Amino acid sequence: MDNKSSQSIQSEASLHVQDYFQIFRNYWKVALLVFLLIFASCAIITKLQQPRYSSFSTIEIIPPRDIINVATSQDRNPIFNVLNESDSYLETQYEIMVSQHNLLAVVNKLDLAREWSLNEIESVTKLMRMVSISPRALTNLVDIEVEAPDPLQAQQICTAVVDCYKELRDEKERAIISEAINKRYEVLRSRQDELERKADVVRQYIRSGKYIQNMWSQDAGHTPISAGSEEQSYANLVAAREKLESEIAQMRVHVTKLQDLKDEELRDYVTRTGLLTAESYCSDRVRQLNEQYLKEADEKSQMLLAGYGERHPNIIRMDEQHKNTLQQLNDELVGMRDAMVDQIEVKQAELQDVTKRGEQAKERLRNKSLEDQKVKDALQEYAAEKARYDKLENDYIADKMRMMAPRTSVEIYTQPVVASTPSSPNFRLNLLAGAVLGIIGGVITAFVFNYFDTSIKSLEDAERSLGLPVLGVIPQDAGVLLLQGADSPDAEAYRILRANVELKREMYKASTFAVTSANAGEGKTLTLLNLACVFAQAGYSTLMIDADMRRPRLSRYAELKADVGLSDYLAEGRNLSEVVFRTSNPSLYLMPAGKKTSDPSGLITSQRMDQLISEVTKRFDIVLIDTPPLLGVSDTSLLVNRADVSLFVLQPRKMPLSALVRAKNVLASAGGRIMGLVLNNVDINNDSQYQYYTAYYSYYAQEDRGGEKPHRKHDAIDDQVVRTDASKSASDGDIY
């Protein structure tokens, strides 16, 4: 499947190439004329041009890397002006080299205005057209070319362009450096005053006695070294305040719990929370009573274990003593709770005092911090100013040293020389360009002509545009088969036409054929004569009727001269045997046009014409009617209506498609049926589109045509005097 598709694509591509090549072959004379005109024009223009000489120079543009650098830390100095800062520095220098300013210097240096008898502006404009530069990619190299009628002048201008550019750039850079150094010195002096002012600020803080002398040497980012305990005092007060707040909060929690508890629950809470062991909350009396209460409970337990009963006097006495101790403990716990409330108020008053003293200490610390920050800022400003001043001083010294150092702005690698041969015009190159342009112009012209040529160009065009099948393709310069014989190579094309007509004849039930064309000169008459010959050779009884009574030619092609014919039959009532003549082929007959008449249309519409068609249809197997052209006369419309079918003869590349379509419509409107098309006078030797259709013919022609083909063109036949042979008149027996 893929192989078939590939072959199909290759075949279509080959056909397209052949189509393009065929277009060029059809219009090769026009293409050749265009080629010669362009080529000759290039040659003449080249000869008329004045010889010009070129001088070349290759230089390297060296960027000013070490001229000056005026950046100070992260700040920009007011005199910042680094020459090669821009990424487009080299492109800028290329433009400066051919700028009006630089070329004006060249004009003045070589005194070109006087030599050319022009003013300075005109001289610069002329020089701009003579100088060109070509930068080399990814390098600092640039090629300078100067073209002039005088080779010595070209060399001098090329040298002067480089020299003037170098002088211009050196002068500009020296001026920039000198101005930058002067401005740097002014800035240095102003920064020195600023540095001294900042140093005075730091000295004032030292004189106040709050800061020590050695803070000059410490890092400017740290806090300055100073005396005083404001920070420690504030920290102690903050800690004391936090402690009091914690104690008050804890006491309030205990008081809240103790308010709701009584007796056993109160005693249990105090024991569980550790209030009995806290010195700040519980008194010695409460602890003593609690210890006594626990001791009495333990003694009772020991007595019970020793065997004392519940009613024993010692046990009863112990219970009363234990109850009394419990009552005292509960009373003391309630008193402890009330004491804790009073203690909260005392702590609260103490907290207010500590808070007040803390705020005062905080204010003193804030003031001290602000003062320390000012000192720190002063130290930082002094350090930054000192670094800036030191760098400016170092750069100033370095720039003065660079000012004295030699600099190279341009390096010359190729010195311009005096040319010995002209660089333009390049005769060979111009001729080659003319030839290429001529070929291109010729091809374009051929395609333009082909585009505006709306005529039928190929078999496919004819079938697609007219919607009719092509029955035969007749080669160019086909001769008269009646005179050449049956073995003529031209006969094969007509045999193919005859075979196609025979295949369609049964479908159309046709025996009478009107052979017509859109206009004169299409070759319909010769086509009819040769088609009749091959029908006769095949054994068909064939009659040719020359119905073109305005311009009869059929008798001349057949070399038959007769005084009577179709017009005599229609107008004078002659018998059929009097107007039909036998040719050299016994099966082929001819009815000439007869005497000329002023109204052929009237004769064709007569009843005698219908009678004629009816009679010849019965007596002959094939009847071929030669009609006038469709466009311009009305005779053809009347004739095709009476014939069974029509054969439309057309010559490729002759008639516009619109005329052919109109002729087809005229024929159809007249009631005629077109069997197909006959392409006549086709150049099959130069047109590959038809070679496959006439392959056998070409082979046959090459095999059997030993010498020059014995034929005569129909154009030559028109002016020949044909002979008269009255004996060729057919008898009634011959016709019937």
PDB file of N, CA and C in Angstrom, residues 188-267:
ATOM      1  N   LEU A 188      37.087  65.400  45.933  1.00  0.00           N
ATOM      2  CA  LEU A 188      37.964  64.958  47.017  1.00  0.00           C
ATOM      3  C   LEU A 188      38.084  66.034  48.093  1.00  0.00           C
ATOM      4  N   ARG A 189      38.232  67.293  47.669  1.00  0.00           N
ATOM      5  CA  ARG A 189      38.327  68.388  48.635  1.00  0.00           C
ATOM      6  C   ARG A 189      37.024  68.535  49.428  1.00  0.00           C
ATOM      7  N   SER A 190      35.893  68.420  48.760  1.00  0.00           N
ATOM      8  CA  SER A 190      34.615  68.551  49.461  1.00  0.00           C
ATOM      9  C   SER A 190      34.395  67.386  50.431  1.00  0.00           C
ATOM     10  N   ARG A 191      34.832  66.178  50.058  1.00  0.00           N
ATOM     11  CA  ARG A 191      34.676  65.038  50.952  1.00  0.00           C
ATOM     12  C   ARG A 191      35.603  65.142  52.154  1.00  0.00           C
ATOM     13  N   GLN A 192      36.735  65.798  51.967  1.00  0.00           N
ATOM     14  CA  GLN A 192      37.649  65.989  53.094  1.00  0.00           C
ATOM     15  C   GLN A 192      37.003  66.876  54.156  1.00  0.00           C
ATOM     16  N   ASP A 193      36.332  67.935  53.777  1.00  0.00           N
ATOM     17  CA  ASP A 193      35.630  68.795  54.726  1.00  0.00           C
ATOM     18  C   ASP A 193      34.510  68.035  55.429  1.00  0.00           C
ATOM     19  N   GLU A 194      33.809  67.210  54.678  1.00  0.00           N
ATOM     20  CA  GLU A 194      32.728  66.432  55.270  1.00  0.00           C
ATOM     21  C   GLU A 194      33.270  65.434  56.289  1.00  0.00           C
ATOM     22  N   LEU A 195      34.429  64.831  55.972  1.00  0.00           N
ATOM     23  CA  LEU A 195      35.038  63.874  56.896  1.00  0.00           C
ATOM     24  C   LEU A 195      35.425  64.561  58.206  1.00  0.00           C
ATOM     25  N   GLU A 196      35.982  65.750  58.116  1.00  0.00           N
ATOM     26  CA  GLU A 196      36.382  66.474  59.319  1.00  0.00           C
ATOM     27  C   GLU A 196      35.156  66.852  60.164  1.00  0.00           C
ATOM     28  N   ARG A 197      34.082  67.201  59.530  1.00  0.00           N
ATOM     29  CA  ARG A 197      32.869  67.546  60.273  1.00  0.00           C
ATOM     30  C   ARG A 197      32.324  66.345  61.043  1.00  0.00           C
ATOM     31  N   LYS A 198      32.312  65.195  60.445  1.00  0.00           N
ATOM     32  CA  LYS A 198      31.823  63.992  61.113  1.00  0.00           C
ATOM     33  C   LYS A 198      32.756  63.584  62.257  1.00  0.00           C
ATOM     34  N   ALA A 199      34.047  63.809  62.092  1.00  0.00           N
ATOM     35  CA  ALA A 199      34.985  63.498  63.179  1.00  0.00           C
ATOM     36  C   ALA A 199      34.725  64.406  64.383  1.00  0.00           C
ATOM     37  N   ASP A 200      34.397  65.654  64.149  1.00  0.00           N
ATOM     38  CA  ASP A 200      34.089  66.574  65.254  1.00  0.00           C
ATOM     39  C   ASP A 200      32.880  66.110  66.052  1.00  0.00           C
ATOM     40  N   VAL A 201      31.893  65.556  65.396  1.00  0.00           N
ATOM     41  CA  VAL A 201      30.707  65.059  66.095  1.00  0.00           C
ATOM     42  C   VAL A 201      31.079  63.944  67.069  1.00  0.00           C
ATOM     43  N   VAL A 202      31.926  63.029  66.636  1.00  0.00           N
ATOM     44  CA  VAL A 202      32.349  61.922  67.506  1.00  0.00           C
ATOM     45  C   VAL A 202      33.168  62.458  68.680  1.00  0.00           C
ATOM     46  N   ARG A 203      34.020  63.426  68.412  1.00  0.00           N
ATOM     47  CA  ARG A 203      34.859  63.979  69.485  1.00  0.00           C
ATOM     48  C   ARG A 203      33.991  64.630  70.573  1.00  0.00           C
ATOM     49  N   GLN A 204      32.912  65.256  70.216  1.00  0.00           N
ATOM     50  CA  GLN A 204      32.031  65.893  71.201  1.00  0.00           C
ATOM     51  C   GLN A 204      31.451  64.860  72.171  1.00  0.00           C
ATOM     52  N   TYR A 205      31.083  63.691  71.699  1.00  0.00           N
ATOM     53  CA  TYR A 205      30.572  62.648  72.583  1.00  0.00           C
ATOM     54  C   TYR A 205      31.654  62.154  73.545  1.00  0.00           C
ATOM     55  N   ILE A 206      32.891  62.115  73.064  1.00  0.00           N
ATOM     56  CA  ILE A 206      33.978  61.673  73.933  1.00  0.00           C
ATOM     57  C   ILE A 206      34.217  62.712  75.031  1.00  0.00           C
ATOM     58  N   ARG A 207      34.150  63.989  74.664  1.00  0.00           N
ATOM     59  CA  ARG A 207      34.381  65.043  75.647  1.00  0.00           C
ATOM     60  C   ARG A 207      33.295  65.065  76.731  1.00  0.00           C
ATOM     61  N   SER A 208      32.106  64.554  76.426  1.00  0.00           N
ATOM     62  CA  SER A 208      31.029  64.557  77.431  1.00  0.00           C
ATOM     63  C   SER A 208      31.308  63.616  78.591  1.00  0.00           C
ATOM     64  N   GLY A 209      32.274  62.703  78.463  1.00  0.00           N
ATOM     65  CA  GLY A 209      32.651  61.789  79.527  1.00  0.00           C
ATOM     66  C   GLY A 209      31.800  60.549  79.601  1.00  0.00           C
ATOM     67  N   LYS A 210      30.783  60.438  78.797  1.00  0.00           N
ATOM     68  CA  LYS A 210      29.915  59.264  78.840  1.00  0.00           C
ATOM     69  C   LYS A 210      30.485  58.096  78.023  1.00  0.00           C
ATOM     70  N   TYR A 211      31.429  58.369  77.169  1.00  0.00           N
ATOM     71  CA  TYR A 211      31.991  57.337  76.292  1.00  0.00           C
ATOM     72  C   TYR A 211      33.503  57.353  76.433  1.00  0.00           C
ATOM     73  N   ILE A 212      34.113  56.194  76.228  1.00  0.00           N
ATOM     74  CA  ILE A 212      35.555  56.064  76.440  1.00  0.00           C
ATOM     75  C   ILE A 212      36.294  56.376  75.151  1.00  0.00           C
ATOM     76  N   GLN A 213      37.585  56.655  75.260  1.00  0.00           N
ATOM     77  CA  GLN A 213      38.389  57.139  74.144  1.00  0.00           C
ATOM     78  C   GLN A 213      38.579  56.073  73.056  1.00  0.00           C
ATOM     79  N   ASN A 214      38.692  54.800  73.477  1.00  0.00           N
ATOM     80  CA  ASN A 214      39.050  53.777  72.480  1.00  0.00           C
ATOM     81  C   ASN A 214      37.876  53.330  71.595  1.00  0.00           C
ATOM     82  N   MET A 215      36.712  54.010  71.645  1.00  0.00           N
ATOM     83  CA  MET A 215      35.618  53.620  70.747  1.00  0.00           C
ATOM     84  C   MET A 215      35.922  53.980  69.282  1.00  0.00           C
ATOM     85  N   TRP A 216      36.957  54.782  69.045  1.00  0.00           N
ATOM     86  CA  TRP A 216      37.364  55.076  67.657  1.00  0.00           C
ATOM     87  C   TRP A 216      37.781  53.800  66.932  1.00  0.00           C
ATOM     88  N   SER A 217      38.386  52.900  67.698  1.00  0.00           N
ATOM     89  CA  SER A 217      38.955  51.711  67.063  1.00  0.00           C
ATOM     90  C   SER A 217      37.984  50.551  66.967  1.00  0.00           C
ATOM     91  N   GLN A 218      36.797  50.645  67.625  1.00  0.00           N
ATOM     92  CA  GLN A 218      35.886  49.506  67.603  1.00  0.00           C
ATOM     93  C   GLN A 218      35.071  49.506  66.298  1.00  0.00           C
ATOM     94  N   ASP A 219      34.469  48.340  66.052  1.00  0.00           N
ATOM     95  CA  ASP A 219      33.672  48.181  64.823  1.00  0.00           C
ATOM     96  C   ASP A 219      32.484  49.129  64.856  1.00  0.00           C
ATOM     97  N   ALA A 220      32.252  49.819  63.757  1.00  0.00           N
ATOM     98  CA  ALA A 220      31.164  50.802  63.731  1.00  0.00           C
ATOM     99  C   ALA A 220      29.794  50.151  63.841  1.00  0.00           C
ATOM    100  N   GLY A 221      29.709  48.864  63.586  1.00  0.00           N
ATOM    101  CA  GLY A 221      28.419  48.194  63.669  1.00  0.00           C
ATOM    102  C   GLY A 221      28.021  47.826  65.082  1.00  0.00           C
ATOM    103  N   HIS A 222      28.962  47.905  66.099  1.00  0.00           N
ATOM    104  CA  HIS A 222      28.635  47.556  67.480  1.00  0.00           C
ATOM    105  C   HIS A 222      28.180  48.784  68.256  1.00  0.00           C
ATOM    106  N   THR A 223      27.588  48.509  69.461  1.00  0.00           N
ATOM    107  CA  THR A 223      27.160  49.607  70.334  1.00  0.00           C
ATOM    108  C   THR A 223      28.389  50.283  70.944  1.00  0.00           C
ATOM    109  N   PRO A 224      28.431  51.588  71.001  1.00  0.00           N
ATOM    110  CA  PRO A 224      29.590  52.278  71.580  1.00  0.00           C
ATOM    111  C   PRO A 224      29.773  51.903  73.056  1.00  0.00           C
ATOM    112  N   ILE A 225      31.042  51.850  73.502  1.00  0.00           N
ATOM    113  CA  ILE A 225      31.371  51.507  74.896  1.00  0.00           C
ATOM    114  C   ILE A 225      31.083  52.725  75.769  1.00  0.00           C
ATOM    115  N   SER A 226      30.188  52.536  76.813  1.00  0.00           N
ATOM    116  CA  SER A 226      29.803  53.659  77.668  1.00  0.00           C
ATOM    117  C   SER A 226      29.654  53.181  79.107  1.00  0.00           C
ATOM    118  N   ALA A 227      29.667  54.137  80.064  1.00  0.00           N
ATOM    119  CA  ALA A 227      29.496  53.833  81.491  1.00  0.00           C
ATOM    120  C   ALA A 227      28.029  53.931  81.856  1.00  0.00           C
ATOM    121  N   GLY A 228      27.644  53.446  83.170  1.00  0.00           N
ATOM    122  CA  GLY A 228      26.265  53.544  83.631  1.00  0.00           C
ATOM    123  C   GLY A 228      25.637  52.185  83.833  1.00  0.00           C
ATOM    124  N   SER A 229      24.618  52.105  84.824  1.00  0.00           N
ATOM    125  CA  SER A 229      23.943  50.839  85.149  1.00  0.00           C
ATOM    126  C   SER A 229      22.447  50.928  84.895  1.00  0.00           C
ATOM    127  N   GLU A 230      22.000  51.763  83.995  1.00  0.00           N
ATOM    128  CA  GLU A 230      20.577  51.934  83.734  1.00  0.00           C
ATOM    129  C   GLU A 230      19.934  50.634  83.253  1.00  0.00           C
ATOM    130  N   GLU A 231      20.628  49.936  82.442  1.00  0.00           N
ATOM    131  CA  GLU A 231      20.053  48.706  81.896  1.00  0.00           C
ATOM    132  C   GLU A 231      19.895  47.642  82.982  1.00  0.00           C
ATOM    133  N   GLN A 232      20.930  47.483  83.875  1.00  0.00           N
ATOM    134  CA  GLN A 232      20.852  46.477  84.942  1.00  0.00           C
ATOM    135  C   GLN A 232      19.760  46.833  85.949  1.00  0.00           C
ATOM    136  N   SER A 233      19.671  48.135  86.329  1.00  0.00           N
ATOM    137  CA  SER A 233      18.641  48.573  87.273  1.00  0.00           C
ATOM    138  C   SER A 233      17.246  48.311  86.715  1.00  0.00           C
ATOM    139  N   TYR A 234      17.062  48.591  85.445  1.00  0.00           N
ATOM    140  CA  TYR A 234      15.758  48.355  84.829  1.00  0.00           C
ATOM    141  C   TYR A 234      15.432  46.869  84.798  1.00  0.00           C
ATOM    142  N   ALA A 235      16.438  46.033  84.535  1.00  0.00           N
ATOM    143  CA  ALA A 235      16.222  44.587  84.506  1.00  0.00           C
ATOM    144  C   ALA A 235      15.822  44.060  85.873  1.00  0.00           C
ATOM    145  N   ASN A 236      16.470  44.561  86.976  1.00  0.00           N
ATOM    146  CA  ASN A 236      16.131  44.110  88.324  1.00  0.00           C
ATOM    147  C   ASN A 236      14.694  44.487  88.678  1.00  0.00           C
ATOM    148  N   LEU A 237      14.290  45.706  88.356  1.00  0.00           N
ATOM    149  CA  LEU A 237      12.929  46.141  88.648  1.00  0.00           C
ATOM    150  C   LEU A 237      11.898  45.323  87.868  1.00  0.00           C
ATOM    151  N   VAL A 238      12.233  44.992  86.640  1.00  0.00           N
ATOM    152  CA  VAL A 238      11.314  44.167  85.851  1.00  0.00           C
ATOM    153  C   VAL A 238      11.160  42.800  86.480  1.00  0.00           C
ATOM    154  N   ALA A 239      12.277  42.209  86.971  1.00  0.00           N
ATOM    155  CA  ALA A 239      12.214  40.889  87.610  1.00  0.00           C
ATOM    156  C   ALA A 239      11.400  40.946  88.897  1.00  0.00           C
ATOM    157  N   ALA A 240      11.608  42.006  89.699  1.00  0.00           N
ATOM    158  CA  ALA A 240      10.847  42.141  90.947  1.00  0.00           C
ATOM    159  C   ALA A 240       9.361  42.294  90.670  1.00  0.00           C
ATOM    160  N   ARG A 241       9.027  43.076  89.666  1.00  0.00           N
ATOM    161  CA  ARG A 241       7.621  43.262  89.320  1.00  0.00           C
ATOM    162  C   ARG A 241       6.993  41.943  88.884  1.00  0.00           C
ATOM    163  N   GLU A 242       7.697  41.197  88.071  1.00  0.00           N
ATOM    164  CA  GLU A 242       7.163  39.919  87.612  1.00  0.00           C
ATOM    165  C   GLU A 242       6.965  38.952  88.774  1.00  0.00           C
ATOM    166  N   LYS A 243       7.904  38.959  89.765  1.00  0.00           N
ATOM    167  CA  LYS A 243       7.774  38.072  90.927  1.00  0.00           C
ATOM    168  C   LYS A 243       6.542  38.433  91.758  1.00  0.00           C
ATOM    169  N   LEU A 244       6.349  39.748  92.019  1.00  0.00           N
ATOM    170  CA  LEU A 244       5.189  40.192  92.786  1.00  0.00           C
ATOM    171  C   LEU A 244       3.892  39.842  92.063  1.00  0.00           C
ATOM    172  N   GLU A 245       3.863  40.057  90.775  1.00  0.00           N
ATOM    173  CA  GLU A 245       2.654  39.735  90.015  1.00  0.00           C
ATOM    174  C   GLU A 245       2.334  38.257  90.122  1.00  0.00           C
ATOM    175  N   SER A 246       3.377  37.398  90.107  1.00  0.00           N
ATOM    176  CA  SER A 246       3.158  35.954  90.230  1.00  0.00           C
ATOM    177  C   SER A 246       2.625  35.589  91.607  1.00  0.00           C
ATOM    178  N   GLU A 247       3.221  36.193  92.668  1.00  0.00           N
ATOM    179  CA  GLU A 247       2.772  35.880  94.024  1.00  0.00           C
ATOM    180  C   GLU A 247       1.340  36.340  94.248  1.00  0.00           C
ATOM    181  N   ILE A 248       1.000  37.540  93.801  1.00  0.00           N
ATOM    182  CA  ILE A 248      -0.363  38.059  93.970  1.00  0.00           C
ATOM    183  C   ILE A 248      -1.358  37.167  93.252  1.00  0.00           C
ATOM    184  N   ALA A 249      -1.012  36.766  92.037  1.00  0.00           N
ATOM    185  CA  ALA A 249      -1.925  35.908  91.281  1.00  0.00           C
ATOM    186  C   ALA A 249      -2.136  34.585  91.997  1.00  0.00           C
ATOM    187  N   GLN A 250      -1.040  33.996  92.575  1.00  0.00           N
ATOM    188  CA  GLN A 250      -1.155  32.716  93.280  1.00  0.00           C
ATOM    189  C   GLN A 250      -1.979  32.860  94.562  1.00  0.00           C
ATOM    190  N   MET A 251      -1.760  33.968  95.297  1.00  0.00           N
ATOM    191  CA  MET A 251      -2.501  34.188  96.534  1.00  0.00           C
ATOM    192  C   MET A 251      -3.987  34.378  96.234  1.00  0.00           C
ATOM    193  N   ARG A 252      -4.315  35.059  95.160  1.00  0.00           N
ATOM    194  CA  ARG A 252      -5.721  35.259  94.804  1.00  0.00           C
ATOM    195  C   ARG A 252      -6.393  33.936  94.467  1.00  0.00           C
ATOM    196  N   VAL A 253      -5.649  33.046  93.886  1.00  0.00           N
ATOM    197  CA  VAL A 253      -6.215  31.726  93.595  1.00  0.00           C
ATOM    198  C   VAL A 253      -6.529  30.988  94.883  1.00  0.00           C
ATOM    199  N   HIS A 254      -5.560  31.020  95.850  1.00  0.00           N
ATOM    200  CA  HIS A 254      -5.779  30.314  97.116  1.00  0.00           C
ATOM    201  C   HIS A 254      -6.932  30.923  97.885  1.00  0.00           C
ATOM    202  N   VAL A 255      -6.996  32.263  97.920  1.00  0.00           N
ATOM    203  CA  VAL A 255      -8.073  32.930  98.661  1.00  0.00           C
ATOM    204  C   VAL A 255      -9.421  32.562  98.077  1.00  0.00           C
ATOM    205  N   THR A 256      -9.504  32.500  96.749  1.00  0.00           N
ATOM    206  CA  THR A 256     -10.771  32.145  96.105  1.00  0.00           C
ATOM    207  C   THR A 256     -11.205  30.745  96.488  1.00  0.00           C
ATOM    208  N   LYS A 257     -10.256  29.811  96.553  1.00  0.00           N
ATOM    209  CA  LYS A 257     -10.576  28.436  96.940  1.00  0.00           C
ATOM    210  C   LYS A 257     -10.967  28.350  98.418  1.00  0.00           C
ATOM    211  N   LEU A 258     -10.211  29.046  99.260  1.00  0.00           N
ATOM    212  CA  LEU A 258     -10.450  28.954 100.712  1.00  0.00           C
ATOM    213  C   LEU A 258     -11.780  29.555 101.124  1.00  0.00           C
ATOM    214  N   GLN A 259     -12.301  30.502 100.349  1.00  0.00           N
ATOM    215  CA  GLN A 259     -13.573  31.151 100.676  1.00  0.00           C
ATOM    216  C   GLN A 259     -14.717  30.142 100.662  1.00  0.00           C
ATOM    217  N   ASP A 260     -14.647  29.143  99.795  1.00  0.00           N
ATOM    218  CA  ASP A 260     -15.750  28.200  99.616  1.00  0.00           C
ATOM    219  C   ASP A 260     -15.602  26.924 100.436  1.00  0.00           C
ATOM    220  N   LEU A 261     -14.455  26.694 101.118  1.00  0.00           N
ATOM    221  CA  LEU A 261     -14.207  25.439 101.843  1.00  0.00           C
ATOM    222  C   LEU A 261     -14.342  25.633 103.348  1.00  0.00           C
ATOM    223  N   LYS A 262     -14.733  24.545 104.064  1.00  0.00           N
ATOM    224  CA  LYS A 262     -14.902  24.578 105.536  1.00  0.00           C
ATOM    225  C   LYS A 262     -14.395  23.270 106.135  1.00  0.00           C
ATOM    226  N   ASP A 263     -13.936  23.386 107.381  1.00  0.00           N
ATOM    227  CA  ASP A 263     -13.566  22.238 108.220  1.00  0.00           C
ATOM    228  C   ASP A 263     -12.645  21.263 107.473  1.00  0.00           C
ATOM    229  N   GLU A 264     -13.190  20.046 107.247  1.00  0.00           N
ATOM    230  CA  GLU A 264     -12.343  18.988 106.682  1.00  0.00           C
ATOM    231  C   GLU A 264     -11.852  19.342 105.288  1.00  0.00           C
ATOM    232  N   GLU A 265     -12.705  19.928 104.418  1.00  0.00           N
ATOM    233  CA  GLU A 265     -12.305  20.303 103.051  1.00  0.00           C
ATOM    234  C   GLU A 265     -11.260  21.395 103.094  1.00  0.00           C
ATOM    235  N   LEU A 266     -11.409  22.345 103.990  1.00  0.00           N
ATOM    236  CA  LEU A 266     -10.436  23.429 104.113  1.00  0.00           C
ATOM    237  C   LEU A 266      -9.083  22.875 104.537  1.00  0.00           C
ATOM    238  N   ARG A 267      -9.142  21.983 105.595  1.00  0.00           N
ATOM    239  CA  ARG A 267      -7.891  21.400 106.096  1.00  0.00           C
ATOM    240  C   ARG A 267      -7.227  20.533 105.015  1.00  0.00           C
TER     241      ARG A 267
END
